[in-house]
């Protein structure tokens, strides 16, 4: 089965993710897939939260932090600016503190805490996670192509939904128990009904957003995750380990795409020894890839003559991955 057949046979899969170690080609495959789907008449958003991502370079258009930017008919691209989301996140926290406690200004000690917390990686991860939830739960596009951050961060991100959900479940249960106790005390004292618990409302709201995001990311009928792998020993080993970890988080793996394959036919030509050795090494590791990932290997993409930047090169890559046939 090839990449096109995966889309043909799973028309409900509208959330597509490409992941793998850094520098393997996740962003170019995301761009090519988005281009191909858009050229089939589907409305597509390709987006990234990776600060090292290069959708701007690939599409040769400044899109960083500008929201969805139209690239061509049916295709939009977005690079999420984590810093601006952290600032918005901080402002939202300040507003909620002021609203909950009826304050004109956030107390200085709490403001210091908010500023200090912003330097923590967790704040950035939370802000990014929130931004991704905003993108994922909307229904404005036929397809969402998600260019994931490198594997380690991707695993952390994907695990966040499950960890957040479990944590919020516990906190929500605690708040509900407290509210029941408060209501009982109010009745005994014949006081009026306690005021609505704003914190509990907020927790339930966050939980609803996380559950909606989690449901999408782990639904095999709606979502597919594709690993990008190259014919190198360490990459194959790391990908195999990552695939097992992803399975633990119920992320539906759609298959594997092998990138930067040097055409084997060159070995019959008058080529330098280093290139001949390189081809022989790749032959060995392509054999390992076939043994390790079997029928889930969907495409072999050759080493191209130049970087994939600009629509003509993206179109060329899309044709390699999906051929000239139309989406069924």
Coordinates of C-alpha atoms in Angstrom, one line a residue:
X1 CA 0.0 0.0 0.0
X2 CA 1.2 3.5 -0.8
X3 CA 0.5 6.9 0.7
X4 CA -2.3 7.7 -1.7
X5 CA -4.1 4.4 -0.9
X6 CA -3.9 5.2 2.8
X7 CA -5.9 8.4 2.2
X8 CA -8.2 6.7 -0.3
X9 CA -9.1 3.9 2.2
X10 CA -9.4 6.1 5.2
X11 CA -11.4 9.2 4.1
X12 CA -12.3 10.0 7.7
X13 CA -8.8 10.6 8.7
X14 CA -8.6 14.4 8.6
X15 CA -5.8 14.9 11.2
X16 CA -2.4 14.0 9.8
X17 CA 0.8 14.2 11.7
X18 CA 4.4 13.7 10.5
X19 CA 7.0 13.0 13.2
X20 CA 10.6 11.8 13.6
X21 CA 14.0 13.0 14.7
X22 CA 15.0 16.5 13.8
X23 CA 16.3 17.1 10.2
X24 CA 14.8 14.0 8.6
X25 CA 12.2 15.8 6.4
X26 CA 9.0 16.1 8.6
X27 CA 8.3 19.6 7.5
X28 CA 8.8 19.0 3.8
X29 CA 6.6 15.9 3.9
X30 CA 4.0 17.9 5.8
X31 CA 4.1 20.6 3.1
X32 CA 4.0 18.1 0.2
X33 CA 1.0 16.3 1.7
X34 CA -0.8 19.6 2.3
X35 CA 0.0 20.6 -1.3
X36 CA -1.3 17.3 -2.7
X37 CA -4.5 17.4 -0.7
X38 CA -5.1 21.1 -1.6
X39 CA -4.6 20.2 -5.3
X40 CA -7.3 17.5 -4.9
X41 CA -9.7 20.3 -4.0
X42 CA -9.5 19.8 -0.2
X43 CA -9.3 22.8 2.1
X44 CA -6.1 22.2 4.1
X45 CA -4.2 23.8 7.0
X46 CA -0.6 22.8 7.6
X47 CA 0.8 24.0 10.9
X48 CA 3.7 23.7 13.2
X49 CA 4.6 24.6 16.8
X50 CA 8.3 23.8 16.3
X51 CA 10.4 27.0 16.8
X52 CA 12.9 25.4 14.4
X53 CA 10.3 24.6 11.8
X54 CA 10.8 26.0 8.3
X55 CA 7.4 26.2 6.7
X56 CA 8.3 29.9 6.1
X57 CA 11.4 28.8 4.2
X58 CA 9.7 25.9 2.4
X59 CA 6.8 28.1 1.2
X60 CA 9.1 31.1 0.8
X61 CA 6.5 33.2 2.6
X62 CA 6.8 34.9 6.0
X63 CA 4.1 33.1 8.0
X64 CA 5.6 32.9 11.5
X65 CA 3.2 34.1 14.2
X66 CA 0.7 35.5 11.6
X67 CA -2.1 33.0 12.0
X68 CA -3.2 30.9 9.0
X69 CA -1.6 32.4 5.8
X70 CA -3.0 31.5 2.4
X71 CA -0.3 29.8 0.2
X72 CA -2.4 28.8 -2.8
X73 CA -6.0 27.8 -3.6
X74 CA -7.3 25.6 -0.8
X75 CA -4.0 25.7 1.2
X76 CA -3.1 27.7 4.3
X77 CA 0.0 27.4 6.5
X78 CA 0.6 28.5 10.1
X79 CA 3.6 28.7 12.4
X80 CA 2.6 29.2 16.0
X81 CA 4.6 31.8 17.9
X82 CA 5.0 30.3 21.4
X83 CA 6.2 33.7 22.9
X84 CA 3.0 35.5 21.9
X85 CA 0.9 32.6 23.3
X86 CA 2.8 32.8 26.6
X87 CA 2.0 36.5 26.8
X88 CA -1.6 35.9 26.0
X89 CA -1.6 33.0 28.5
X90 CA -0.2 35.4 31.2
X91 CA -2.8 38.0 30.4
X92 CA -5.6 35.4 30.7
X93 CA -4.3 34.3 34.1
X94 CA -4.1 37.9 35.4
X95 CA -7.7 38.5 34.2
X96 CA -9.0 35.4 35.8
X97 CA -7.3 36.2 39.1
X98 CA -8.8 39.8 39.0
X99 CA -12.3 38.5 38.1
X100 CA -12.3 35.7 40.7
X101 CA -11.2 37.8 43.6
X102 CA -12.7 41.2 42.5
X103 CA -9.2 42.9 42.3
X104 CA -8.3 45.9 40.3
X105 CA -4.7 44.8 40.0
X106 CA -2.9 41.5 40.5
X107 CA -1.0 41.6 43.8
X108 CA 2.8 42.1 43.3
X109 CA 3.8 38.7 44.8
X110 CA 1.5 36.9 42.4
X111 CA 2.7 39.0 39.5
X112 CA 6.3 38.0 40.4
X113 CA 5.2 34.4 40.4
X114 CA 3.6 34.7 37.0
X115 CA 6.7 36.3 35.6
X116 CA 9.0 33.6 37.1
X117 CA 6.8 30.8 35.9
X118 CA 7.0 32.1 32.3
X119 CA 10.7 31.2 32.3
X120 CA 9.8 27.5 33.0
X121 CA 9.6 25.1 30.1
X122 CA 6.3 23.9 31.4
X123 CA 4.7 27.4 30.7
X124 CA 5.9 27.3 27.1
X125 CA 4.6 23.7 26.7
X126 CA 1.3 24.7 28.2
X127 CA 0.9 27.7 26.0
X128 CA 1.8 25.7 22.9
X129 CA -0.5 22.9 23.9
X130 CA -3.3 25.4 24.4
X131 CA -2.6 26.9 21.0
X132 CA -2.7 23.4 19.4
X133 CA -6.0 22.6 21.0
X134 CA -7.4 25.8 19.5
X135 CA -6.3 24.7 16.1
X136 CA -7.3 21.0 16.4
X137 CA -10.8 21.5 17.7
X138 CA -11.9 23.9 15.1
X139 CA -13.8 22.7 12.1
X140 CA -12.7 25.3 9.4
X141 CA -10.7 22.9 7.2
X142 CA -11.1 19.5 5.6
X143 CA -7.6 18.4 6.6
X144 CA -5.2 19.5 9.4
X145 CA -1.5 18.6 8.7
X146 CA 0.5 18.8 11.8
X147 CA 4.3 19.1 11.5
X148 CA 5.3 17.8 14.9
X149 CA 8.3 18.9 16.9
X150 CA 11.2 16.3 17.1
X151 CA 10.5 12.9 18.7
X152 CA 11.4 13.6 22.3
X153 CA 9.2 16.8 22.5
X154 CA 6.5 15.1 20.5
X155 CA 6.2 12.3 23.0
X156 CA 6.1 14.8 25.8
X157 CA 3.5 16.8 24.0
X158 CA 1.3 13.8 23.2
X159 CA 1.6 12.6 26.8
X160 CA 0.5 16.0 28.1
X161 CA -3.1 15.4 27.1
X162 CA -3.3 12.2 29.1
X163 CA -1.4 13.6 32.1
X164 CA -3.4 16.9 32.1
X165 CA -6.6 14.9 31.9
X166 CA -5.8 12.7 34.9
X167 CA -4.6 15.7 36.9
X168 CA -7.7 17.8 36.1
X169 CA -9.9 14.8 36.9
X170 CA -8.4 14.7 40.4
X171 CA -8.6 18.4 41.0
X172 CA -12.2 18.6 39.6
X173 CA -13.2 15.8 41.9
X174 CA -11.7 17.6 44.9
X175 CA -13.5 20.8 44.0
X176 CA -16.8 19.0 43.6
X177 CA -16.4 17.4 47.0
X178 CA -15.6 20.8 48.5
X179 CA -18.6 22.3 46.8
X180 CA -20.9 19.6 48.2
X181 CA -19.5 20.3 51.6
X182 CA -20.0 24.0 51.3
X183 CA -23.6 23.5 50.1
X184 CA -24.4 21.2 53.1
X185 CA -23.0 23.8 55.5
X186 CA -25.0 26.6 53.8
X187 CA -28.2 24.5 54.2
X188 CA -27.5 23.8 57.9
X189 CA -27.0 27.5 58.5
X190 CA -30.1 28.3 56.3
X191 CA -28.0 30.5 54.2
X192 CA -28.7 31.3 50.6
X193 CA -27.2 28.9 48.0
X194 CA -23.4 29.2 47.7
X195 CA -22.2 31.3 44.7
X196 CA -21.2 29.4 41.6
X197 CA -17.7 28.0 41.9
X198 CA -15.7 29.8 39.2
X199 CA -12.6 27.7 39.7
X200 CA -14.7 24.5 39.2
X201 CA -16.2 26.0 36.1
X202 CA -12.7 26.8 34.8
X203 CA -11.5 23.3 35.5
X204 CA -14.4 21.7 33.7
X205 CA -13.9 24.0 30.7
X206 CA -10.1 23.1 30.5
X207 CA -11.0 19.4 30.9
X208 CA -13.5 19.6 28.1
X209 CA -10.9 21.1 25.7
X210 CA -8.3 18.6 26.6
X211 CA -10.7 15.7 26.2
X212 CA -11.8 17.0 22.8
X213 CA -8.1 17.2 21.7
X214 CA -7.2 13.8 23.2
X215 CA -10.2 12.2 21.5
X216 CA -9.0 13.5 18.1
X217 CA -5.3 12.6 18.6
X218 CA -6.1 9.0 19.6
X219 CA -9.0 8.2 17.2
X220 CA -7.7 5.9 14.5
X221 CA -10.7 6.8 12.3
X222 CA -9.8 10.5 12.4
X223 CA -6.1 10.6 12.9
X224 CA -2.9 9.1 11.4
X225 CA 0.7 9.6 12.5
X226 CA 3.4 9.0 9.9
X227 CA 7.0 8.4 11.0
X228 CA 9.8 9.8 8.8
X229 CA 12.8 7.6 8.8
X230 CA 16.1 7.5 6.8
X231 CA 18.2 4.4 6.0
X232 CA 20.6 4.8 9.0
X233 CA 21.1 2.4 11.9
X234 CA 20.5 4.8 14.8
X235 CA 17.4 6.4 13.1
X236 CA 15.8 3.0 12.6
X237 CA 16.5 2.0 16.2
X238 CA 15.1 5.3 17.6
X239 CA 12.0 5.1 15.4
X240 CA 11.3 1.6 16.5
X241 CA 11.5 2.6 20.2
X242 CA 9.4 5.8 19.5
X243 CA 6.7 3.7 17.7
X244 CA 6.3 1.5 20.8
X245 CA 6.0 4.6 23.1
X246 CA 3.5 6.2 20.8
X247 CA 1.4 3.0 20.9
X248 CA 1.3 3.3 24.7
X249 CA -0.3 6.7 24.3
X250 CA -2.8 5.2 21.8
X251 CA -1.6 7.4 18.9
X252 CA -2.7 5.7 15.7
X253 CA 0.4 5.0 13.5
X254 CA -0.5 5.3 9.8
X255 CA 2.9 4.1 8.5
X256 CA 6.5 5.0 7.7
X257 CA 8.0 7.1 4.9
X258 CA 11.7 6.5 4.1
X259 CA 13.5 9.6 3.0
X260 CA 16.8 10.4 1.3
X261 CA 17.3 7.1 -0.5
X262 CA 20.2 7.3 -3.0
X263 CA 19.0 5.6 -6.2
X264 CA 20.5 2.1 -6.3
X265 CA 21.0 2.3 -10.1
X266 CA 23.9 4.7 -9.6
X267 CA 26.0 1.8 -8.4
X268 CA 26.4 0.6 -12.0
X269 CA 27.8 3.9 -13.1
X270 CA 31.3 5.4 -12.7
X271 CA 30.8 7.0 -9.3
X272 CA 33.2 7.9 -6.4
X273 CA 33.9 5.2 -3.8
X274 CA 32.3 7.1 -1.0
X275 CA 29.0 7.2 -2.9
X276 CA 29.3 3.5 -3.8
X277 CA 29.9 2.7 -0.1
X278 CA 27.0 4.9 0.8
X279 CA 24.6 3.1 -1.5
X280 CA 25.8 -0.3 -0.2
X281 CA 25.2 0.9 3.4
X282 CA 21.7 2.1 2.5
X283 CA 20.9 -1.2 0.9
X284 CA 21.7 -2.9 4.1
X285 CA 19.6 -0.5 6.2
X286 CA 16.7 -0.5 3.8
X287 CA 16.6 -4.3 4.3
X288 CA 16.5 -3.6 8.0
X289 CA 13.6 -1.1 7.5
X290 CA 11.6 -3.7 5.5
X291 CA 12.2 -6.3 8.2
X292 CA 11.4 -4.0 11.1
X293 CA 8.4 -2.1 9.7
X294 CA 7.2 -4.5 7.0
X295 CA 4.1 -3.6 5.0
X296 CA 3.7 -0.3 7.0
X297 CA 6.5 1.2 4.9
X298 CA 4.4 3.4 2.5
X299 CA 7.0 5.3 0.3
X300 CA 10.7 5.6 -0.5
X301 CA 11.7 9.2 -1.3
X302 CA 15.0 9.6 -3.2
X303 CA 17.6 12.2 -2.3
X304 CA 16.6 15.2 -4.3
X305 CA 19.0 17.4 -6.3
X306 CA 18.3 20.5 -4.1
X307 CA 16.4 21.6 -1.0
X308 CA 12.6 21.4 -1.1
X309 CA 11.7 25.1 -1.2
X310 CA 9.1 26.8 -3.4
X311 CA 5.9 25.4 -4.9
X312 CA 7.6 23.7 -7.9
X313 CA 9.8 21.6 -5.7
X314 CA 7.0 20.9 -3.2
X315 CA 4.9 19.7 -6.2
X316 CA 7.8 17.4 -7.3
X317 CA 8.0 15.9 -3.9
X318 CA 4.2 15.5 -3.7
X319 CA 4.3 13.6 -7.0
X320 CA 7.0 11.3 -5.7
X321 CA 4.9 10.6 -2.5
X322 CA 1.5 10.4 -4.1
X323 CA 1.9 10.0 -7.9
X324 CA -0.2 11.7 -10.5
X325 CA -3.5 9.9 -9.6
X326 CA -6.4 11.8 -8.1
X327 CA -7.7 11.2 -4.6
X328 CA -10.5 8.7 -4.8

